[in-house]
Structure formats: structure tokens, C-alpha cells
Amino acid sequence: MSKPIAALTLSLLLAAPDAPAGEHWATSWYAAPQPAWDGSFTLPMNVPTRLDNATLRETVRLSAGGQRIRLVFSNRYGHEPVRLGAVRVGPADDPHAARALTFSGQSGASILPGATVTSDPLALPVRPLSRLAVTTRLPAPTNVASFHWGAQQTVQIDSANVGGRLFLSAVLVETPQPARTVVALGDSITDGNGSTPDADRRWPDILAERLAPHGIAVANAGISGGRLARDGMGASALARLEQDVLSQPGVSDVIVLLGINDIGWPGSPFAPGERPATLEELTAAYRQLVAASHVRGVRVTAATLPPFEGALAGTPYAGHYSPAKERLRRQLNDWIRTAGVFDAVVDFDAVLRDPARPRRLRAGFDSGDHLHPGDAGYRAMAEAIAQLPDLRGWYTE
């Protein structure tokens, strides 16, 4: 049977599995790649589609710390190589301490279409929850075919600031003990839409703060417009599960919050002609996600879908909510709670809903669009996962 209590989630997360001897690497920060889209889609990309002789500067907040780091750059959806020139990384608050990265001993690298490049290890001790600044030179004309949309984070391109991430996909840290990485797999609610920009107030960020004392990393694999069973603003969760979750160094657990876009998009401006989702389609996808994860020894915690009555009403994207879509949300939540498929369940629906109007987000947790929580809502979500008052009670030395 499923154990729908958030306390169990942390006890599972903190029970470390065996790991082989040798180097221990964990994904301490992550941004899942998404394919670029054209002007026919209802949302703009918000980043240039082509760069030439540009310098990118990105700031990332780590979860776990370590004595050495590696950076990973992705060209997952590209159709031609992306050339990286000089790449430097250092503490975000000390630009003079930046260090040059190498790739197989070279100062730059070429990312082949569909591939990633991983830097050589750099002896740069980093503390848990510290911030790094990464400066990347793109010396050749570069088409942006692979990027990360939004995320309430800013990338500086030369002197201009835009939202999102470009090519930088992961920061890995070498940990003194066997590595532990918890991956948050979700949509814009996991990617942090509605939270304060550049303030690290998404629910995976707050969870990272709770797990940092235990040396456990949290990788945020949320993408805005992400869906469970169908492609959206990126590949479906099943299609990207291998790269975004199961291949992460040290992964032991995945927390899944997906389905609201599968339900809300059909018939809306995001997918106006698409057939409605069905409960059978969504539960089958969840079962496949669990099966693939369990084969790899990764435990799965599922989250119920928050309420969304009035979602995006009064905007050009109205149509996300309807009574029929609400019925499907409740049916899926009931299945998540009772099916016995998952290792644990965290009930975000119960945490975020308005007691007087349970189809709506509680006003104090609503960012204002009735779909995405704000800072307080995201904190409540993380605390629902990490709700035990005594962290020592979750951790076994």
C-alpha cells in the first residue's frame, strides 16, 4: 500500500543506498534542456535564437557542496555543434576568484548535436547552498536550438539580461561520502513560476536547504510547460526520464509533480485542437515511470496536483481550467493517494487548497494567476516533504 505521509518521504530520502568505492559525484544544480520553438507557439522563447561572439554569465545556487566540481553543457536538441570558448567559474560574490575550466585538457570544447560535454574536475571547494558564477564565451555563430525556458533565473548575454538558461545544464560536486541526489521532476510549478526571480525560492530550493546538512543534493528537473504523457514545452516526462533523472550522478530518489498540463492544455491556447487527457492515459504513464525508476533502484515519491480553479483567467491563456478538467484532477489525485504504486505520496493538494473553496489555491499561497504558488506556497510545499520537527530523527549515521 502507498504511505501517503510526507514524513515517510524524508525517511526514505535519508536512508542512503550502497555505493561503489572511488569518486563520489552528485548533481548539485540542474537545468533540464528544452527544444527551441518557432513563432507559432503561444509563448515567446525570451532568448535570442542566434548568438555570435557572445559572452554568457549565469549564476547558480548549489545544493550539496564538495571539494571539486565539474560543469556539464548540453546541446540535446541541437542539429549542429555548439562551440564553447573559454569557460570560467568561481564564487558569485568574488569575480576575482574565477578559475578557468578545461575539457579533456583543452580550454574549450565542441558540443555535438544531441550530446553533452563534461568539464575536467576543478579543485574548487564549494559549500552547500553557495552560489557560483559561470562565464562562457561563444566565439562562433551559434543557433540556440537547446535551452531552458524561464525558471525565474537570469542569464546575462553580453550586457543584456534575459530569463532562462543557455547550454549550462548541470554542476556536479565530488562528495566525501557516497553521493545522494534527489531529483524533482515536474512542470512550471517545480520550475518556480510565480516565485521571486533570482531568489531561489522554488520548492526544490527550500527542500535543498533542509537536506543540505545531510550532504544530500537536490536537482531541479522541472520544465515550464512540462507534461507527463505528452510533449509540451519540451519532451514528455517519460521521454526525458533517462537523461533528466535516471542518469543523474548519485540519484536515489525522484519526487514527481506532473499532470496539470496534461489536463489543462487540451482545448486551451497551448493546445487548442488536442483531445482531452484521460485518467487511464495518465495512470499508465505514472506506472511506467515508476517501473523504469525501480529497475534502476530509484525510489519514487508522487505529489498530488494542486487546485487550479480560475487558472490564467483574464489572460491570453484562459481555458486552462474547466469543471471537466477539475474532475479529472480529483480522480488522478485519488488514484495517486490510494493506488499503492509509489514509495511515498506527498499531498500538495491538501497543503495548498483553500479550505473554504478547495478547488482554488489558498489566497496566501497563490502567486496571483491561480495556477502557480508564490514564495509562501512553495515553502509550504517543501515543508510538507520535510515536515518532521527534528532532522536528526530522519537521519541515520
Coordinates of N, CA and C in Angstrom, one line a residue, residues 56-252:
L56 N 28.2 34.7 -22.1 CA 27.1 34.4 -21.2 C 27.6 34.4 -19.8
R57 N 26.8 35.0 -18.9 CA 27.2 34.9 -17.4 C 25.9 34.5 -16.7
E58 N 26.1 33.3 -16.0 CA 25.0 32.7 -15.3 C 25.4 32.5 -13.8
T59 N 24.4 32.7 -12.9 CA 24.6 32.5 -11.5 C 23.7 31.3 -11.1
V60 N 24.3 30.3 -10.4 CA 23.6 29.2 -9.9 C 23.8 29.0 -8.4
R61 N 22.8 28.5 -7.7 CA 23.0 28.2 -6.3 C 23.0 26.6 -6.2
L62 N 24.1 26.2 -5.6 CA 24.3 24.7 -5.4 C 23.4 24.2 -4.3
S63 N 23.2 22.9 -4.2 CA 22.6 22.3 -3.1 C 23.6 21.7 -2.2
A64 N 24.3 20.6 -2.6 CA 25.3 20.0 -1.9 C 26.7 20.6 -2.2
G65 N 27.6 20.5 -1.3 CA 29.0 21.0 -1.5 C 30.0 19.9 -1.8
G66 N 31.2 20.3 -2.0 CA 32.3 19.3 -2.2 C 33.6 20.0 -2.5
Q67 N 34.7 19.2 -2.7 CA 36.0 19.7 -2.8 C 36.3 20.0 -4.3
R68 N 35.7 19.3 -5.2 CA 35.9 19.5 -6.6 C 34.6 19.6 -7.4
I69 N 34.6 20.3 -8.5 CA 33.3 20.4 -9.3 C 33.6 20.1 -10.7
R70 N 32.5 19.7 -11.5 CA 32.5 19.6 -12.9 C 31.3 20.4 -13.4
L71 N 31.4 20.9 -14.6 CA 30.2 21.6 -15.2 C 29.9 20.8 -16.5
V72 N 28.5 20.7 -16.7 CA 28.0 20.0 -17.9 C 27.3 21.0 -18.7
F73 N 27.5 20.9 -20.0 CA 26.8 21.8 -21.0 C 26.1 20.9 -22.0
S74 N 24.9 21.3 -22.4 CA 24.1 20.4 -23.2 C 23.7 21.0 -24.6
N75 N 23.7 20.2 -25.6 CA 23.2 20.5 -26.9 C 22.2 19.5 -27.3
R76 N 21.3 19.1 -26.4 CA 20.5 17.9 -26.6 C 19.6 18.0 -27.8
Y77 N 19.1 19.2 -28.1 CA 18.1 19.3 -29.2 C 18.8 20.1 -30.4
G78 N 20.1 20.2 -30.4 CA 20.7 20.9 -31.5 C 20.9 20.0 -32.7
H79 N 21.1 20.7 -33.9 CA 21.3 20.0 -35.1 C 22.7 20.3 -35.7
E80 N 23.5 21.0 -35.0 CA 24.8 21.3 -35.4 C 25.7 21.5 -34.1
P81 N 27.0 21.4 -34.2 CA 27.8 21.6 -33.0 C 27.7 23.0 -32.4
V82 N 27.9 23.0 -31.1 CA 28.0 24.3 -30.4 C 29.4 24.4 -29.8
R83 N 30.1 25.5 -30.2 CA 31.5 25.6 -29.8 C 31.5 26.5 -28.6
L84 N 32.2 25.9 -27.6 CA 32.4 26.7 -26.3 C 33.9 27.2 -26.4
G85 N 34.0 28.5 -26.1 CA 35.4 29.0 -25.9 C 35.8 28.9 -24.5
A86 N 36.4 30.0 -24.0 CA 36.8 30.0 -22.6 C 35.6 29.9 -21.6
V87 N 35.7 29.1 -20.6 CA 34.7 29.0 -19.6 C 35.4 29.2 -18.2
R88 N 34.8 30.1 -17.4 CA 35.4 30.4 -16.1 C 34.3 30.3 -15.1
V89 N 34.7 29.8 -13.9 CA 33.7 29.6 -12.8 C 34.3 30.0 -11.5
G90 N 33.5 30.6 -10.6 CA 34.0 30.9 -9.3 C 32.9 31.4 -8.4
P91 N 33.2 31.8 -7.2 CA 32.2 32.3 -6.3 C 31.5 33.5 -6.9
A92 N 30.2 33.5 -6.8 CA 29.4 34.6 -7.4 C 29.7 36.0 -6.7
D93 N 30.2 36.0 -5.5 CA 30.4 37.2 -4.8 C 31.9 37.7 -4.9
D94 N 32.7 36.9 -5.7 CA 34.1 37.3 -5.8 C 34.6 37.0 -7.2
P95 N 34.4 38.0 -8.1 CA 34.7 37.7 -9.5 C 36.2 37.5 -9.7
H96 N 37.0 38.0 -8.8 CA 38.5 37.8 -9.0 C 38.9 36.4 -8.7
A97 N 38.1 35.6 -8.1 CA 38.4 34.2 -7.7 C 38.0 33.2 -8.8
A98 N 37.5 33.7 -10.0 CA 37.1 32.8 -11.0 C 38.3 32.0 -11.6
R99 N 38.0 30.7 -11.9 CA 39.0 29.8 -12.4 C 38.6 29.3 -13.8
A100 N 39.6 29.0 -14.6 CA 39.3 28.5 -16.0 C 39.1 27.0 -15.9
L101 N 38.0 26.6 -16.7 CA 37.7 25.2 -16.9 C 38.5 24.6 -18.1
T102 N 38.7 23.3 -18.0 CA 39.2 22.6 -19.2 C 38.3 21.4 -19.5
F103 N 38.4 21.0 -20.8 CA 37.7 19.9 -21.3 C 38.7 19.0 -22.0
S104 N 38.9 17.8 -21.3 CA 39.9 16.9 -21.8 C 41.3 17.6 -22.0
G105 N 41.5 18.5 -21.1 CA 42.8 19.3 -21.1 C 42.8 20.5 -22.0
Q106 N 41.7 20.7 -22.7 CA 41.7 21.9 -23.6 C 40.9 23.0 -23.0
S107 N 41.1 24.2 -23.5 CA 40.4 25.4 -22.9 C 39.0 25.6 -23.4
G108 N 38.6 24.9 -24.5 CA 37.3 24.9 -25.0 C 36.8 23.6 -25.4
A109 N 35.6 23.5 -26.0 CA 35.1 22.2 -26.4 C 34.0 22.5 -27.5
S110 N 33.7 21.4 -28.2 CA 32.6 21.4 -29.1 C 31.5 20.4 -28.7
I111 N 30.3 20.9 -28.5 CA 29.2 20.0 -28.1 C 28.5 19.5 -29.3
L112 N 28.6 18.2 -29.6 CA 28.0 17.7 -30.8 C 26.5 17.7 -30.7
P113 N 25.8 17.6 -31.8 CA 24.3 17.6 -31.8 C 23.8 16.5 -30.9
G114 N 22.9 16.8 -30.0 CA 22.3 15.8 -29.2 C 23.1 15.4 -28.0
A115 N 24.3 15.9 -27.8 CA 25.2 15.5 -26.8 C 25.4 16.5 -25.7
T116 N 26.2 16.1 -24.7 CA 26.7 17.0 -23.7 C 28.2 16.9 -23.7
V117 N 28.8 17.9 -23.0 CA 30.2 17.9 -22.7 C 30.4 18.1 -21.2
T118 N 31.3 17.4 -20.6 CA 31.5 17.5 -19.1 C 33.0 18.0 -18.9
S119 N 33.1 19.0 -18.1 CA 34.5 19.5 -17.9 C 35.3 18.6 -17.1
D120 N 36.6 18.8 -17.2 CA 37.5 18.1 -16.2 C 37.2 18.6 -14.8
P121 N 37.6 17.7 -13.8 CA 37.4 18.2 -12.4 C 38.2 19.4 -12.1
L122 N 37.6 20.3 -11.4 CA 38.3 21.5 -11.0 C 38.3 21.6 -9.4
A123 N 39.5 21.7 -8.9 CA 39.7 21.7 -7.4 C 39.2 23.1 -6.9
L124 N 38.0 23.2 -6.7 CA 37.3 24.4 -6.2 C 36.4 24.1 -5.1
P125 N 36.8 24.1 -3.8 CA 35.9 23.7 -2.7 C 34.7 24.7 -2.7
V126 N 33.5 24.1 -2.6 CA 32.3 24.8 -2.6 C 31.5 24.4 -1.4
R127 N 30.8 25.3 -0.7 CA 30.0 25.0 0.4 C 28.6 24.7 0.0
P128 N 27.8 23.9 0.8 CA 26.4 23.7 0.4 C 25.7 25.0 0.4
L129 N 24.8 25.2 -0.6 CA 23.9 26.3 -0.8 C 24.7 27.6 -1.2
S130 N 26.0 27.4 -1.6 CA 26.7 28.6 -2.1 C 26.4 28.8 -3.6
R131 N 26.7 30.0 -4.0 CA 26.4 30.5 -5.4 C 27.7 30.6 -6.2
L132 N 27.6 30.1 -7.4 CA 28.7 30.2 -8.4 C 28.3 31.0 -9.6
A133 N 29.3 31.7 -10.1 CA 29.1 32.5 -11.4 C 29.8 31.7 -12.5
V134 N 29.2 31.5 -13.6 CA 29.8 30.8 -14.7 C 29.8 31.7 -15.9
T135 N 30.9 32.0 -16.5 CA 31.1 32.8 -17.6 C 31.5 32.0 -18.8
T136 N 30.8 32.0 -19.9 CA 31.0 31.2 -21.1 C 31.1 32.0 -22.3
R137 N 32.2 31.8 -23.1 CA 32.4 32.5 -24.3 C 31.9 31.6 -25.5
L138 N 31.1 32.2 -26.3 CA 30.7 31.5 -27.6 C 31.3 32.2 -28.7
P139 N 32.5 31.8 -29.2 CA 33.2 32.5 -30.2 C 32.7 32.4 -31.6
A140 N 31.9 31.5 -31.9 CA 31.4 31.2 -33.2 C 29.9 31.5 -33.3
P141 N 29.4 31.8 -34.5 CA 27.9 31.9 -34.7 C 27.2 30.6 -34.1
T142 N 26.2 30.8 -33.3 CA 25.6 29.7 -32.6 C 24.1 29.8 -32.7
N143 N 23.4 28.8 -33.3 CA 22.0 28.8 -33.2 C 21.5 28.2 -31.9
V144 N 20.5 28.8 -31.3 CA 20.0 28.3 -30.0 C 18.9 27.4 -30.3
A145 N 19.2 26.1 -30.3 CA 18.2 25.0 -30.5 C 17.9 24.3 -29.2
S146 N 18.7 24.5 -28.2 CA 18.5 23.8 -26.9 C 18.7 24.8 -25.8
F147 N 17.8 25.0 -24.9 CA 17.9 26.0 -23.9 C 16.9 25.6 -22.8
H148 N 16.9 26.4 -21.7 CA 15.9 26.2 -20.6 C 15.1 27.5 -20.4
W149 N 13.8 27.3 -20.5 CA 12.9 28.5 -20.5 C 12.6 28.9 -19.1
G150 N 12.7 30.2 -18.9 CA 12.2 30.8 -17.6 C 13.0 30.5 -16.4
A151 N 12.4 29.7 -15.5 CA 13.0 29.2 -14.3 C 13.2 30.3 -13.2
Q152 N 12.6 31.5 -13.5 CA 12.8 32.6 -12.6 C 14.3 32.9 -12.4
Q153 N 15.1 32.6 -13.4 CA 16.5 32.9 -13.3 C 17.0 33.7 -14.5
T154 N 18.0 34.4 -14.3 CA 18.5 35.4 -15.3 C 19.9 34.9 -15.9
V155 N 20.0 35.0 -17.2 CA 21.3 34.8 -17.8 C 21.7 36.2 -18.5
Q156 N 22.9 36.6 -18.3 CA 23.3 37.8 -18.9 C 24.1 37.5 -20.2
I157 N 23.6 38.1 -21.3 CA 24.2 37.9 -22.6 C 24.8 39.2 -23.0
D158 N 26.2 39.2 -22.9 CA 26.9 40.5 -23.1 C 26.4 41.5 -22.0
S159 N 25.7 42.5 -22.4 CA 25.2 43.5 -21.4 C 23.7 43.4 -21.2
A160 N 23.0 42.4 -21.8 CA 21.6 42.3 -21.7 C 21.2 41.1 -20.8
N161 N 20.1 41.3 -20.0 CA 19.6 40.2 -19.2 C 18.4 39.6 -19.8
V162 N 18.3 38.3 -19.8 CA 17.2 37.5 -20.3 C 16.8 36.4 -19.3
G163 N 15.6 35.9 -19.4 CA 15.2 34.9 -18.5 C 15.5 33.5 -19.1
G164 N 16.0 32.6 -18.2 CA 16.3 31.2 -18.7 C 17.7 30.8 -18.5
R165 N 18.0 29.7 -19.2 CA 19.4 29.2 -19.2 C 19.8 28.8 -20.6
L166 N 21.1 28.9 -20.9 CA 21.6 28.6 -22.3 C 22.8 27.7 -22.1
F167 N 22.6 26.4 -22.5 CA 23.7 25.4 -22.7 C 24.2 24.9 -21.3
L168 N 24.4 25.7 -20.3 CA 24.8 25.2 -19.0 C 23.6 24.4 -18.4
S169 N 23.9 23.1 -18.1 CA 22.9 22.2 -17.7 C 23.0 21.6 -16.3
A170 N 24.3 21.5 -15.8 CA 24.5 20.9 -14.5 C 25.8 21.3 -13.9
V171 N 25.8 21.3 -12.6 CA 27.0 21.4 -11.8 C 27.1 20.2 -10.9
L172 N 28.2 19.5 -11.1 CA 28.4 18.3 -10.3 C 29.4 18.6 -9.2
V173 N 29.2 18.0 -8.0 CA 30.2 18.2 -7.0 C 30.7 16.8 -6.5
E174 N 32.0 16.7 -6.1 CA 32.5 15.5 -5.6 C 32.3 15.5 -4.1
T175 N 31.7 14.5 -3.6 CA 31.3 14.4 -2.2 C 32.2 13.4 -1.5
P176 N 32.4 13.7 -0.2 CA 33.3 12.8 0.6 C 32.7 11.4 0.8
Q177 N 31.4 11.3 0.9 CA 30.7 10.1 1.1 C 30.0 9.7 -0.2
P178 N 29.5 8.4 -0.2 CA 28.7 8.1 -1.4 C 27.6 9.1 -1.7
A179 N 27.5 9.4 -3.0 CA 26.7 10.6 -3.4 C 25.2 10.3 -3.2
R180 N 24.4 11.3 -2.9 CA 23.0 11.2 -2.9 C 22.4 12.4 -3.6
T181 N 21.6 12.1 -4.6 CA 20.9 13.2 -5.4 C 19.4 12.9 -5.4
V182 N 18.6 13.8 -5.0 CA 17.1 13.8 -5.1 C 16.7 14.6 -6.3
V183 N 16.0 14.1 -7.2 CA 15.6 14.8 -8.4 C 14.1 15.2 -8.3
A184 N 13.9 16.5 -8.5 CA 12.5 17.0 -8.6 C 12.1 17.0 -10.0
L185 N 11.1 16.2 -10.4 CA 10.7 16.1 -11.8 C 9.3 16.7 -11.9
G186 N 9.2 17.8 -12.7 CA 7.9 18.5 -12.7 C 7.8 19.5 -13.9
D187 N 6.8 20.3 -13.7 CA 6.5 21.4 -14.7 C 6.8 22.7 -14.2
S188 N 6.1 23.8 -14.6 CA 6.4 25.1 -14.1 C 6.2 25.3 -12.6
I189 N 5.4 24.5 -12.0 CA 5.3 24.6 -10.5 C 6.6 24.1 -9.8
T190 N 7.3 23.2 -10.4 CA 8.6 22.8 -9.9 C 9.7 23.7 -10.4
D191 N 9.5 24.3 -11.6 CA 10.5 25.2 -12.2 C 10.4 26.6 -11.5
G192 N 9.3 26.8 -10.7 CA 9.3 28.0 -9.9 C 8.5 29.2 -10.4
N193 N 7.7 29.0 -11.5 CA 6.9 30.2 -11.9 C 6.1 30.8 -10.8
G194 N 6.1 32.1 -10.7 CA 5.4 32.7 -9.6 C 6.2 33.1 -8.4
S195 N 7.4 32.5 -8.3 CA 8.3 32.8 -7.2 C 9.2 34.1 -7.6
T196 N 9.8 34.6 -6.6 CA 10.6 35.8 -6.8 C 11.8 35.5 -7.6
P197 N 12.0 36.2 -8.8 CA 13.1 35.9 -9.7 C 14.5 36.0 -9.0
D198 N 15.4 35.1 -9.3 CA 16.8 35.1 -8.9 C 16.9 35.1 -7.4
A199 N 15.9 34.5 -6.7 CA 16.0 34.5 -5.2 C 16.0 33.0 -4.7
D200 N 15.9 32.0 -5.6 CA 16.0 30.6 -5.2 C 14.9 30.3 -4.2
R201 N 13.6 30.5 -4.6 CA 12.5 30.3 -3.7 C 11.5 29.3 -4.2
R202 N 12.0 28.4 -5.2 CA 11.2 27.3 -5.6 C 11.1 26.2 -4.6
W203 N 10.1 25.3 -4.6 CA 10.1 24.3 -3.6 C 11.3 23.4 -3.6
P204 N 11.9 23.0 -4.7 CA 13.2 22.3 -4.6 C 14.3 23.0 -4.0
D205 N 14.4 24.4 -4.1 CA 15.4 25.2 -3.4 C 15.2 25.1 -1.9
I206 N 14.0 25.2 -1.4 CA 13.7 25.1 0.0 C 14.0 23.7 0.5
L207 N 13.7 22.7 -0.3 CA 14.0 21.3 0.1 C 15.5 21.1 0.2
A208 N 16.2 21.7 -0.7 CA 17.7 21.6 -0.7 C 18.2 22.2 0.6
E209 N 17.6 23.3 1.1 CA 18.1 23.9 2.4 C 17.9 22.9 3.5
R210 N 16.8 22.1 3.5 CA 16.5 21.1 4.6 C 17.5 19.9 4.5
L211 N 17.9 19.6 3.3 CA 18.7 18.4 3.1 C 20.2 18.7 3.1
A212 N 20.6 19.9 2.9 CA 22.0 20.3 2.9 C 22.8 19.8 4.1
P213 N 22.2 19.9 5.3 CA 23.1 19.4 6.5 C 23.4 18.0 6.4
H214 N 22.7 17.2 5.6 CA 22.9 15.8 5.5 C 23.8 15.4 4.2
G215 N 24.2 16.4 3.5 CA 25.1 16.2 2.3 C 24.3 15.7 1.2
I216 N 23.0 15.8 1.1 CA 22.1 15.3 0.1 C 21.9 16.4 -0.9
A217 N 22.1 16.1 -2.2 CA 21.9 17.1 -3.3 C 20.4 17.1 -3.8
V218 N 20.0 18.2 -4.3 CA 18.7 18.3 -4.9 C 18.8 18.9 -6.3
A219 N 18.4 18.1 -7.3 CA 18.5 18.6 -8.7 C 17.1 18.9 -9.2
N220 N 16.9 20.1 -9.7 CA 15.6 20.5 -10.2 C 15.4 20.2 -11.7
A221 N 14.6 19.2 -12.0 CA 14.4 18.8 -13.4 C 13.0 19.3 -13.9
G222 N 12.5 20.3 -13.3 CA 11.2 20.9 -13.8 C 11.4 21.7 -15.0
I223 N 10.5 21.6 -15.9 CA 10.4 22.5 -17.1 C 9.1 23.1 -17.3
S224 N 9.0 24.4 -17.5 CA 7.7 25.0 -17.7 C 7.0 24.4 -18.9
G225 N 5.7 24.2 -18.8 CA 5.0 23.5 -19.9 C 5.3 22.0 -20.0
G226 N 5.9 21.5 -19.0 CA 6.2 20.0 -19.0 C 5.0 19.2 -18.7
R227 N 4.9 18.1 -19.4 CA 3.8 17.2 -19.2 C 4.2 15.7 -18.9
L228 N 3.3 15.0 -18.4 CA 3.7 13.6 -18.0 C 3.7 12.7 -19.2
A229 N 2.6 12.6 -20.0 CA 2.4 11.6 -21.0 C 2.5 12.2 -22.4
R230 N 2.5 13.5 -22.6 CA 2.6 14.1 -23.9 C 3.7 15.2 -23.9
D231 N 4.2 15.5 -25.1 CA 5.2 16.6 -25.2 C 4.5 17.9 -25.0
G232 N 5.2 18.8 -24.4 CA 4.6 20.2 -24.2 C 5.7 21.2 -24.6
M233 N 6.2 22.0 -23.7 CA 7.3 22.9 -23.9 C 8.6 22.1 -23.7
G234 N 8.7 21.0 -24.3 CA 9.7 20.0 -24.1 C 9.2 18.6 -24.2
A235 N 10.0 17.7 -24.1 CA 9.6 16.3 -24.2 C 8.8 15.9 -23.0
S236 N 8.0 14.8 -23.2 CA 7.2 14.3 -22.0 C 8.1 13.8 -21.0
A237 N 7.6 13.6 -19.8 CA 8.4 13.1 -18.7 C 9.0 11.7 -19.0
L238 N 8.2 10.9 -19.6 CA 8.6 9.6 -19.9 C 9.8 9.6 -20.9
A239 N 9.7 10.6 -21.9 CA 10.8 10.7 -22.9 C 12.1 11.2 -22.3
R240 N 12.0 12.1 -21.3 CA 13.2 12.7 -20.8 C 13.6 12.1 -19.4
L241 N 12.9 11.0 -19.0 CA 13.2 10.4 -17.7 C 14.7 9.9 -17.6
E242 N 15.2 9.3 -18.7 CA 16.5 8.7 -18.6 C 17.6 9.8 -18.4
Q243 N 17.5 10.8 -19.2 CA 18.5 11.9 -19.2 C 18.4 12.8 -18.0
D244 N 17.2 13.2 -17.7 CA 16.9 14.2 -16.6 C 16.9 13.6 -15.2
V245 N 16.6 12.3 -15.1 CA 16.5 11.7 -13.8 C 17.5 10.5 -13.6
L246 N 17.3 9.5 -14.3 CA 18.0 8.2 -14.0 C 19.5 8.3 -14.3
S247 N 19.9 9.2 -15.1 CA 21.3 9.3 -15.4 C 22.0 10.3 -14.5
Q248 N 21.3 10.9 -13.6 CA 22.0 11.9 -12.8 C 22.9 11.2 -11.8
P249 N 24.2 11.7 -11.6 CA 25.1 11.0 -10.7 C 24.6 11.0 -9.3
G250 N 24.6 9.8 -8.7 CA 24.1 9.7 -7.3 C 22.6 9.7 -7.1
V251 N 21.8 9.6 -8.2 CA 20.4 9.7 -8.0 C 19.9 8.5 -7.1
S252 N 19.1 8.8 -6.1 CA 18.5 7.8 -5.3 C 17.0 7.9 -5.3

